[in-house]
CSV table of C-alpha atoms and ligand atoms in Angstrom, one decimal:
chain,number,residue,atom,x,y,z
A,1,UNK,CA,0.0,0.0,0.0
A,2,UNK,CA,1.3,3.5,-0.9
A,3,UNK,CA,0.2,6.6,1.0
A,4,UNK,CA,0.2,8.6,-2.2
A,5,UNK,CA,-2.4,6.3,-3.8
A,6,UNK,CA,-4.7,6.7,-0.8
A,7,UNK,CA,-4.4,10.5,-0.8
A,8,UNK,CA,-5.3,10.4,-4.5
A,9,UNK,CA,-8.3,8.0,-3.9
A,10,UNK,CA,-9.7,10.4,-1.3
A,11,UNK,CA,-8.9,13.5,-3.4
A,12,UNK,CA,-11.0,12.0,-6.2
A,13,UNK,CA,-13.9,11.2,-4.0
A,14,UNK,CA,-13.3,7.6,-3.3
A,15,UNK,CA,-14.0,5.6,-0.1
A,16,UNK,CA,-11.1,4.2,2.0
A,17,UNK,CA,-11.4,0.7,3.3
A,18,UNK,CA,-10.9,-0.2,7.0
A,19,UNK,CA,-7.6,-1.7,6.1
A,20,UNK,CA,-6.4,1.4,4.3
A,21,UNK,CA,-7.5,3.6,7.2
A,22,UNK,CA,-5.7,1.3,9.6
A,23,UNK,CA,-2.5,1.5,7.5
A,24,UNK,CA,-2.6,5.3,7.5
A,25,UNK,CA,-3.2,5.7,11.3
A,26,UNK,CA,-0.7,3.1,12.3
A,27,UNK,CA,2.0,4.4,10.0
A,28,UNK,CA,1.4,7.9,11.1
A,29,UNK,CA,1.5,7.1,14.8
A,30,UNK,CA,4.8,5.2,14.3
A,31,UNK,CA,6.3,8.1,12.3
A,32,UNK,CA,6.5,6.0,9.1
A,33,UNK,CA,4.1,8.3,7.2
A,34,UNK,CA,5.2,11.9,7.2
A,35,UNK,CA,3.2,15.0,8.3
A,36,UNK,CA,3.0,16.4,4.8
A,37,UNK,CA,1.2,13.3,3.4
A,38,UNK,CA,-1.2,13.2,6.3
A,39,UNK,CA,-1.9,17.0,5.9
A,40,UNK,CA,-2.7,16.4,2.2
A,41,UNK,CA,-5.1,13.6,3.2
A,42,UNK,CA,-6.7,15.7,5.9
A,43,UNK,CA,-7.4,18.4,3.3
A,44,UNK,CA,-8.8,15.8,0.9
A,45,UNK,CA,-11.1,14.6,3.7
A,46,UNK,CA,-12.0,18.3,4.5
A,47,UNK,CA,-13.3,18.7,0.9
A,48,UNK,CA,-14.6,15.1,0.1
A,49,UNK,CA,-15.9,14.1,3.6
A,50,UNK,CA,-16.1,10.5,4.8
A,51,UNK,CA,-18.9,7.9,4.8
A,52,UNK,CA,-20.3,6.8,8.2
A,53,UNK,CA,-18.4,3.6,7.8
A,54,UNK,CA,-15.1,5.4,7.2
A,55,UNK,CA,-15.7,7.6,10.2
A,56,UNK,CA,-16.2,4.6,12.5
A,57,UNK,CA,-13.1,2.9,11.0
A,58,UNK,CA,-11.1,6.0,11.6
A,59,UNK,CA,-12.3,6.3,15.1
A,60,UNK,CA,-11.4,2.6,15.9
A,61,UNK,CA,-8.0,3.0,14.2
A,62,UNK,CA,-7.2,5.9,16.6
A,63,UNK,CA,-8.6,4.0,19.6
A,64,UNK,CA,-6.1,1.1,18.7
A,65,UNK,CA,-3.2,3.5,18.5
A,66,UNK,CA,-3.0,3.7,22.4
A,67,UNK,CA,-4.2,2.3,25.6
A,68,UNK,CA,-7.8,1.2,26.0
A,69,UNK,CA,-9.0,1.6,29.5
A,70,UNK,CA,-10.7,-1.5,31.0
A,71,UNK,CA,-13.5,-0.5,33.4
A,72,UNK,CA,-15.1,-4.0,33.4
A,73,UNK,CA,-14.2,-4.4,37.1
A,74,UNK,CA,-16.8,-1.7,37.9
A,75,UNK,CA,-20.2,-3.1,38.5
A,76,UNK,CA,-23.1,-1.7,36.4
A,77,UNK,CA,-23.4,0.2,33.1
A,78,UNK,CA,-20.9,3.0,32.9
A,79,UNK,CA,-22.2,6.0,31.1
A,80,UNK,CA,-19.8,8.8,30.3
A,81,UNK,CA,-20.7,12.4,29.4
A,82,UNK,CA,-18.8,14.7,27.2
A,83,UNK,CA,-19.2,18.3,26.3
A,84,UNK,CA,-17.9,20.0,23.2
A,85,UNK,CA,-17.0,22.9,25.5
A,86,UNK,CA,-18.4,26.3,26.4
A,87,UNK,CA,-18.0,29.1,28.9
A,88,UNK,CA,-18.9,28.6,32.5
A,89,UNK,CA,-20.0,25.0,31.8
A,90,UNK,CA,-20.4,23.7,35.4
A,91,UNK,CA,-22.5,20.7,34.4
A,92,UNK,CA,-20.1,17.8,35.3
A,93,UNK,CA,-19.8,19.0,38.9
A,94,UNK,CA,-23.6,18.8,39.3
A,95,UNK,CA,-24.3,15.9,37.0
A,96,UNK,CA,-21.8,13.4,38.4
A,97,UNK,CA,-23.2,13.3,42.0
A,98,UNK,CA,-26.8,13.7,40.7
A,99,UNK,CA,-26.5,10.5,38.6
A,100,UNK,CA,-24.4,8.6,41.2
A,101,UNK,CA,-27.1,9.3,43.8
A,102,UNK,CA,-29.2,6.9,41.7
A,103,UNK,CA,-26.5,4.2,42.1
A,104,UNK,CA,-25.3,4.6,38.5
A,105,UNK,CA,-21.5,4.4,38.4
A,106,UNK,CA,-19.7,7.6,37.3
A,107,UNK,CA,-16.1,6.8,36.5
A,108,UNK,CA,-14.8,10.0,35.2
A,109,UNK,CA,-11.4,10.5,33.6
A,110,UNK,CA,-10.8,14.1,32.8
A,111,UNK,CA,-8.0,16.3,31.4
A,112,UNK,CA,-6.9,19.7,32.6
A,113,UNK,CA,-6.6,21.1,29.2
A,114,UNK,CA,-6.5,24.7,27.9
A,115,UNK,CA,-9.5,27.0,28.0
A,116,UNK,CA,-11.2,30.0,29.6
A,117,UNK,CA,-11.2,28.2,33.0
A,118,UNK,CA,-9.6,25.0,34.1
A,119,UNK,CA,-11.1,21.6,33.5
A,120,UNK,CA,-13.3,19.7,35.9
A,121,UNK,CA,-10.3,18.5,37.9
A,122,UNK,CA,-8.9,22.0,38.3
A,123,UNK,CA,-12.3,23.2,39.5
A,124,UNK,CA,-12.5,20.4,42.1
A,125,UNK,CA,-9.0,21.1,43.3
A,126,UNK,CA,-10.2,24.4,44.6
A,127,UNK,CA,-11.8,22.3,47.4
A,128,UNK,CA,-9.0,22.1,50.1
A,129,UNK,CA,-7.4,18.7,50.1
A,130,UNK,CA,-9.1,17.3,47.0
A,131,UNK,CA,-6.8,15.1,45.0
A,132,UNK,CA,-6.9,13.0,41.8
A,133,UNK,CA,-3.6,11.2,42.4
A,134,UNK,CA,-4.9,7.6,42.5
A,135,UNK,CA,-3.9,4.3,40.8
A,136,UNK,CA,-6.3,2.7,38.5
A,137,UNK,CA,-7.1,0.0,41.1
A,138,UNK,CA,-7.8,2.7,43.7
A,139,UNK,CA,-10.0,4.5,41.2
A,140,UNK,CA,-12.1,1.4,40.4
A,141,UNK,CA,-12.4,0.6,44.1
A,142,UNK,CA,-13.7,4.1,44.8
A,143,UNK,CA,-16.3,3.9,42.0
A,144,UNK,CA,-17.5,0.5,43.4
A,145,UNK,CA,-17.8,1.9,46.9
A,146,UNK,CA,-19.1,5.4,46.3
A,147,UNK,CA,-20.4,5.1,42.7
A,148,UNK,CA,-18.3,8.1,41.8
A,149,UNK,CA,-14.7,9.1,41.3
A,150,UNK,CA,-12.5,11.2,39.1
A,151,UNK,CA,-8.9,10.9,38.0
A,152,UNK,CA,-6.6,12.5,35.5
A,153,UNK,CA,-6.5,11.1,32.0
A,154,UNK,CA,-3.8,8.4,31.4
A,155,UNK,CA,-1.0,9.7,29.2
A,156,UNK,CA,-1.3,7.1,26.4
A,157,UNK,CA,-4.9,7.5,25.4
A,158,UNK,CA,-5.3,7.9,21.5
A,159,UNK,CA,-1.8,9.1,20.6
A,160,UNK,CA,-2.8,9.1,16.9
A,161,UNK,CA,-5.5,11.7,17.7
A,162,UNK,CA,-3.0,13.9,19.6
A,163,UNK,CA,-0.7,13.9,16.6
A,164,UNK,CA,-3.4,14.4,14.0
A,165,UNK,CA,-5.2,17.1,16.0
A,166,UNK,CA,-1.9,19.1,16.3
A,167,UNK,CA,-1.4,18.7,12.6
A,168,UNK,CA,-4.9,19.8,11.7
A,169,UNK,CA,-4.5,22.8,14.0
A,170,UNK,CA,-1.8,24.2,11.7
A,171,UNK,CA,-3.2,23.0,8.3
A,172,UNK,CA,-6.7,24.6,8.5
A,173,UNK,CA,-8.3,21.2,8.7
A,174,UNK,CA,-9.8,21.3,12.3
A,175,UNK,CA,-13.3,22.2,11.2
A,176,UNK,CA,-14.2,19.1,9.4
A,177,UNK,CA,-17.2,17.2,10.8
A,178,UNK,CA,-15.8,13.6,10.1
A,179,UNK,CA,-12.4,14.6,11.7
A,180,UNK,CA,-13.9,16.3,14.7
A,181,UNK,CA,-16.4,13.5,15.3
A,182,UNK,CA,-13.8,10.7,15.1
A,183,UNK,CA,-11.4,12.7,17.3
A,184,UNK,CA,-13.9,13.2,20.1
A,185,UNK,CA,-15.3,9.6,19.9
A,186,UNK,CA,-11.9,8.0,19.8
A,187,UNK,CA,-11.1,9.5,23.2
A,188,UNK,CA,-14.5,8.5,24.6
A,189,UNK,CA,-14.3,4.9,23.4
A,190,UNK,CA,-10.7,4.4,24.5
A,191,UNK,CA,-11.9,5.7,27.9
A,192,UNK,CA,-13.8,2.4,28.4
A,193,UNK,CA,-17.4,3.5,29.1
A,194,UNK,CA,-20.4,1.4,27.9
A,195,UNK,CA,-22.5,4.3,26.8
A,196,UNK,CA,-22.0,8.0,26.0
A,197,UNK,CA,-24.1,11.1,26.4
A,198,UNK,CA,-22.8,14.0,24.4
A,199,UNK,CA,-23.5,17.7,25.1
A,200,UNK,CA,-23.0,19.4,21.8
A,201,UNK,CA,-23.1,23.2,22.3
A,202,UNK,CA,-24.1,25.8,19.8
A,203,UNK,CA,-23.9,29.6,19.7
A,204,UNK,CA,-21.4,32.4,20.3
A,205,UNK,CA,-19.5,30.6,23.0
A,206,UNK,CA,-19.4,27.2,21.2
A,207,UNK,CA,-17.1,25.5,18.8
A,208,UNK,CA,-20.1,25.0,16.5
A,209,UNK,CA,-21.6,28.4,16.0
A,210,UNK,CA,-24.7,27.4,14.1
A,211,UNK,CA,-27.4,24.9,15.0
A,212,UNK,CA,-27.0,23.3,11.6
A,213,UNK,CA,-23.3,22.5,12.2
A,214,UNK,CA,-24.0,21.4,15.8
A,215,UNK,CA,-26.7,19.0,14.5
A,216,UNK,CA,-24.4,17.6,11.9
A,217,UNK,CA,-21.7,17.0,14.5
A,218,UNK,CA,-24.2,15.4,16.9
A,219,UNK,CA,-25.5,13.0,14.3
A,220,UNK,CA,-22.0,12.1,13.2
A,221,UNK,CA,-20.9,11.2,16.7
A,222,UNK,CA,-24.1,9.3,17.5
A,223,UNK,CA,-23.6,7.3,14.4
A,224,UNK,CA,-20.0,6.4,15.2
A,225,UNK,CA,-20.9,5.4,18.8
A,226,UNK,CA,-23.7,3.1,17.6
A,227,UNK,CA,-21.6,1.5,14.9
A,228,UNK,CA,-19.0,0.8,17.5
A,229,UNK,CA,-21.4,-0.8,20.0
A,230,UNK,CA,-21.7,2.1,22.4
A,231,UNK,CA,-25.2,3.4,22.8
A,232,UNK,CA,-24.8,7.1,22.3
A,233,UNK,CA,-27.2,10.1,22.7
A,234,UNK,CA,-26.4,13.7,21.9
A,235,UNK,CA,-28.2,16.8,23.5
A,236,UNK,CA,-27.8,20.0,21.5
A,237,UNK,CA,-27.7,22.8,24.0
A,238,UNK,CA,-27.4,26.5,23.9
A,239,UNK,CA,-24.1,28.4,24.3
A,240,UNK,CA,-25.2,31.8,23.1
A,241,UNK,CA,-24.5,32.9,26.6
A,242,UNK,CA,-22.5,31.4,29.5
A,243,UNK,CA,-24.2,28.6,31.4
A,244,UNK,CA,-25.4,29.7,34.9
A,245,UNK,CA,-23.8,32.8,36.3
A,246,UNK,CA,-20.3,31.9,37.4
A,247,UNK,CA,-17.2,31.6,35.2
A,248,UNK,CA,-14.1,30.6,37.1
A,249,UNK,CA,-13.0,27.6,39.1
A,250,UNK,CA,-13.9,28.1,42.7
A,251,UNK,CA,-16.8,30.3,41.7
A,252,UNK,CA,-18.2,27.4,39.6
A,253,UNK,CA,-17.8,24.9,42.5
A,254,UNK,CA,-19.8,27.3,44.6
A,255,UNK,CA,-22.4,27.5,41.8
A,256,UNK,CA,-22.5,23.7,41.5
A,257,UNK,CA,-23.1,23.4,45.3
A,258,UNK,CA,-26.0,25.9,45.1
A,259,UNK,CA,-27.5,23.9,42.2
A,260,UNK,CA,-27.2,20.7,44.2
A,261,UNK,CA,-29.1,22.5,47.0
A,262,UNK,CA,-31.8,23.4,44.5
A,263,UNK,CA,-30.9,27.0,44.7
A,264,UNK,CA,-28.7,27.4,41.6
A,265,UNK,CA,-29.3,29.0,38.2
A,266,UNK,CA,-32.3,27.4,36.4
A,267,UNK,CA,-30.5,26.9,33.1
A,268,UNK,CA,-27.7,24.9,34.7
A,269,UNK,CA,-30.3,22.8,36.6
A,270,UNK,CA,-32.4,22.2,33.5
A,271,UNK,CA,-29.4,21.1,31.4
A,272,UNK,CA,-28.2,18.8,34.2
A,273,UNK,CA,-31.6,17.2,34.4
A,274,UNK,CA,-31.8,16.8,30.6
A,275,UNK,CA,-28.2,15.3,30.3
A,276,UNK,CA,-28.7,13.3,33.5
A,277,UNK,CA,-32.0,12.0,32.2
A,278,UNK,CA,-30.3,10.6,29.1
A,279,UNK,CA,-27.6,9.0,31.2
A,280,UNK,CA,-30.2,7.4,33.5
A,281,UNK,CA,-32.0,6.0,30.4
A,282,UNK,CA,-28.8,4.6,28.8
A,283,UNK,CA,-27.9,3.0,32.2
A,284,UNK,CA,-31.2,1.2,31.9
A,285,UNK,CA,-32.7,2.8,35.1
A,286,UNK,CA,-35.7,4.4,33.4
A,287,UNK,CA,-38.0,3.8,30.5
A,288,UNK,CA,-38.5,7.4,29.4
A,289,UNK,CA,-36.8,10.7,29.7
A,290,UNK,CA,-39.7,12.0,31.8
A,291,UNK,CA,-39.3,9.1,34.3
A,292,UNK,CA,-35.5,9.6,34.4
A,293,UNK,CA,-35.8,13.3,35.1
A,294,UNK,CA,-38.4,12.7,37.8
A,295,UNK,CA,-36.0,10.4,39.6
A,296,UNK,CA,-33.2,13.0,39.3
A,297,UNK,CA,-35.5,15.7,40.6
A,298,UNK,CA,-36.3,13.5,43.6
A,299,UNK,CA,-32.6,13.1,44.6
A,300,UNK,CA,-32.2,16.8,44.2
A,301,UNK,CA,-35.2,17.5,46.4
A,302,UNK,CA,-34.3,15.0,49.1
A,303,UNK,CA,-30.8,16.2,49.5
A,304,UNK,CA,-29.4,12.8,48.3
A,305,UNK,CA,-27.4,14.3,45.5
A,306,UNK,CA,-25.9,16.9,47.8
A,307,UNK,CA,-25.0,14.2,50.2
A,308,UNK,CA,-23.4,12.2,47.4
A,309,UNK,CA,-21.3,15.3,46.5
A,310,UNK,CA,-20.1,15.5,50.1
A,311,UNK,CA,-19.3,11.7,50.1
A,312,UNK,CA,-17.4,12.1,46.9
A,313,UNK,CA,-15.3,15.1,48.1
A,314,UNK,CA,-14.4,13.3,51.3
A,315,UNK,CA,-13.5,10.1,49.5
A,316,UNK,CA,-10.9,12.0,47.5
A,317,UNK,CA,-9.3,13.7,50.4
A,318,UNK,CA,-11.3,17.0,50.1
A,319,UNK,CA,-12.8,19.0,53.0
A,320,UNK,CA,-16.6,18.0,53.0
A,321,UNK,CA,-17.3,21.1,55.2
A,322,UNK,CA,-16.6,23.3,52.2
A,323,UNK,CA,-19.9,21.9,50.8
A,324,UNK,CA,-21.9,23.5,53.6
A,325,UNK,CA,-19.6,26.5,54.1
A,326,UNK,CA,-18.4,27.6,50.6
A,327,UNK,CA,-16.5,30.4,52.3
A,328,UNK,CA,-13.8,27.7,52.8
A,329,UNK,CA,-13.2,27.8,49.1
A,330,UNK,CA,-10.5,30.2,47.8
A,331,UNK,CA,-11.7,33.7,47.4
A,332,UNK,CA,-10.2,36.5,45.3
A,333,UNK,CA,-9.0,39.7,47.1
A,334,UNK,CA,-11.2,42.1,45.1
A,335,UNK,CA,-14.8,42.1,43.9
A,336,UNK,CA,-15.4,44.8,41.3
A,337,UNK,CA,-18.8,45.5,39.7
A,338,UNK,CA,-19.2,46.1,35.9
A,339,UNK,CA,-21.9,48.8,35.7
A,340,UNK,CA,-24.0,49.1,32.5
A,341,UNK,CA,-23.4,52.2,30.4
A,342,UNK,CA,-27.0,52.5,29.3
A,343,UNK,CA,-30.6,51.4,30.1
A,344,UNK,CA,-32.2,48.6,28.0
A,345,UNK,CA,-32.4,44.9,27.6
A,346,UNK,CA,-29.5,42.4,27.2
A,347,UNK,CA,-29.8,41.6,23.5
A,348,UNK,CA,-26.7,39.6,22.9
A,349,UNK,CA,-23.7,38.1,24.7
A,350,UNK,CA,-20.5,37.6,22.9
A,351,UNK,CA,-19.8,34.6,24.9
A,352,UNK,CA,-16.2,33.9,23.8
A,353,UNK,CA,-15.3,37.4,24.9
A,354,UNK,CA,-16.7,36.7,28.4
A,355,UNK,CA,-14.6,33.6,28.5
A,356,UNK,CA,-11.5,35.5,27.5
A,357,UNK,CA,-12.1,38.0,30.2
A,358,UNK,CA,-12.1,35.2,32.8
A,359,UNK,CA,-8.9,33.9,31.2
A,360,UNK,CA,-7.2,37.3,31.4
A,361,UNK,CA,-8.0,37.3,35.1
A,362,UNK,CA,-6.0,34.1,35.4
A,363,UNK,CA,-8.9,31.5,35.6
A,364,UNK,CA,-7.7,29.6,32.6
A,365,UNK,CA,-4.5,28.3,31.0
A,366,UNK,CA,-3.0,29.9,27.9
A,367,UNK,CA,-0.2,27.2,27.6
A,368,UNK,CA,0.0,23.8,29.2
A,369,UNK,CA,2.6,25.1,31.6
A,370,UNK,CA,0.6,28.1,32.9
A,371,UNK,CA,-0.6,28.2,36.5
A,372,UNK,CA,-4.2,29.0,37.1
A,373,UNK,CA,-5.7,31.1,39.9
A,374,UNK,CA,-8.6,29.1,41.2
A,375,UNK,CA,-10.2,32.0,43.1
A,376,UNK,CA,-10.7,34.4,40.2
A,377,UNK,CA,-13.3,34.8,37.5
A,378,UNK,CA,-16.6,36.6,37.1
A,379,UNK,CA,-20.2,36.3,38.0
A,380,UNK,CA,-22.8,37.5,35.5
A,381,UNK,CA,-25.9,39.2,36.9
A,382,UNK,CA,-27.7,39.6,33.6
A,383,UNK,CA,-28.5,37.2,30.9
A,384,UNK,CA,-30.1,37.6,27.5
A,385,UNK,CA,-33.6,39.1,27.8
A,386,UNK,CA,-33.0,40.7,31.2
A,387,UNK,CA,-33.8,44.4,31.6
A,388,UNK,CA,-30.9,46.6,32.8
A,389,UNK,CA,-30.8,50.1,34.3
A,390,UNK,CA,-28.0,52.5,33.6
A,391,UNK,CA,-25.3,51.9,36.2
A,392,UNK,CA,-26.7,48.6,37.3
A,393,UNK,CA,-24.0,45.8,37.6
A,394,UNK,CA,-23.9,43.5,34.6
A,395,UNK,CA,-21.4,41.3,36.3
A,396,UNK,CA,-18.9,41.2,39.3
A,397,UNK,CA,-15.3,40.6,38.6
A,398,UNK,CA,-13.4,38.5,41.2
A,399,UNK,CA,-9.7,39.5,40.8
A,400,UNK,CA,-6.4,39.3,42.7
A,401,UNK,CA,-5.2,42.6,41.2
A,402,UNK,CA,-6.6,46.1,41.6
A,403,UNK,CA,-6.4,47.4,38.0
A,404,UNK,CA,-9.0,45.6,36.0
A,405,UNK,CA,-10.1,48.4,33.6
A,406,UNK,CA,-9.3,46.4,30.5
A,407,UNK,CA,-11.4,43.5,31.8
A,408,UNK,CA,-14.3,45.8,32.7
A,409,UNK,CA,-14.3,47.1,29.1
A,410,UNK,CA,-14.1,43.6,27.7
A,411,UNK,CA,-17.1,42.4,29.6
A,412,UNK,CA,-19.1,45.6,28.8
A,413,UNK,CA,-18.3,45.0,25.1
A,414,UNK,CA,-19.3,41.4,25.4
A,415,UNK,CA,-22.8,42.2,26.8
A,416,UNK,CA,-24.7,44.1,24.2
A,417,UNK,CA,-27.7,46.2,25.3
A,418,UNK,CA,-30.6,46.8,23.0
A,419,UNK,CA,-34.3,47.5,23.0
A,420,UNK,CA,-35.7,44.0,23.1
A,421,UNK,CA,-34.6,40.4,23.0
A,422,UNK,CA,-36.0,36.9,23.2
A,423,UNK,CA,-34.5,34.5,25.7
A,424,UNK,CA,-32.9,31.6,23.7
A,425,UNK,CA,-34.2,28.1,24.2
A,426,UNK,CA,-31.7,26.1,26.3
A,427,UNK,CA,-32.2,22.6,24.7
A,428,UNK,CA,-32.4,22.7,20.9
A,429,UNK,CA,-32.7,19.0,20.2
A,430,UNK,CA,-31.9,15.5,21.4
A,431,UNK,CA,-30.3,13.1,18.9
A,432,UNK,CA,-31.3,9.7,20.2
A,433,UNK,CA,-29.4,6.5,19.9
A,434,UNK,CA,-31.0,4.0,17.5
A,435,UNK,CA,-33.2,1.9,19.7
A,436,UNK,CA,-32.9,-1.1,17.4
A,437,UNK,CA,-29.1,-1.5,18.2
B,1,URA,N1,-12.2,18.6,20.0
B,1,URA,C1,-11.5,17.5,19.8
B,1,URA,O1,-11.3,16.7,20.7
B,1,URA,N2,-11.2,17.1,18.6
B,1,URA,C2,-11.5,17.9,17.5
B,1,URA,O2,-11.1,17.5,16.4
B,1,URA,C3,-12.1,19.1,17.7
B,1,URA,C4,-12.4,19.5,19.0
B,2,CA,CA1,-21.5,28.5,35.3
């Protein structure tokens, strides 16, 4: 087999066989096929696309390039959740204990990653004492005992994807649906869960800016999951504004605790119930989304989900008292309001810009090496459709430095005030796994 022939085949609109895709991914991972040939192929895929069969084969080839986590020692159906990413996305912190409170095992492996704020692990580390340094055996034991645990991602998961993603990043081939879908699904499948719930975000703070693109990505990922024997469901949710109010690590932990108390932002609660409902269904613990959501509402109401959160924190060395007294979480030295310049209604939020403001305060990483400040970030007081008086605070900045003029301006620019606006729907669609599979 020659790589040049395979590039030509895809360039001319042909379909690559499983064997050919395997040859490419294996050769690329080993360094036998050079970057320039794989970039040419990625560009051909960008223009020609891939069939559903090719996408599933590409996903499996990337899964086989590295370690495949074996979670079979965990009792029950393991359902993983993945978000395509947004601003102030606090869902995992609420969702994990919510679902675990129904005795469904949540075995979470999470990266730290780059972004506007840290990843779920960084956020949890703002709870004093909390740690993710456990062996795989300890991790599995914790899940069996408490139904919930989180550790850092193992280093050798899907090396082919790491290499390909870095190459796509510099060859203008990131935004290809078949390549994104296989990239995301390869990591989920190598992670060892039995079923997957995807939260595909759309809007100004999302990777997929339009509903049409988000739907295409959701359908592509659901198809790959089903073809590879993992029941997969995707929820398409709104990211035209940050989720909830808080953007920042400790601030989001506080928001998650409020939500588990039933006192959090309603959009965050609703999204957690929707995603959680799909997880409960895939775990076989409810026959319909309504029944699943009712079970979740019950563990919220009864305090069982909050109790599960306490149990989780304590089991990973964290201070469970921080759950009842969030003042034990790190707090920034300065709280600075961002007053509105005019009266009106919040018409639009440039969500990426709000995320960047949080990152400039130190809440996120710009490079893998950068240190994040867990205490900083911002809390939004106004969302799309809310009326605003001149001078009223749109947000509060939590900072560890005094001069935040530049950030005040960034947030003001990012929250557009107009005459009227409609509140966007939070859940745009649910792409359900094929029940016949
Ligand atoms: N996120 C991923 O993990 N992979 C992509 O290709 C794009 C976004
Ligand atoms: Ca939030």
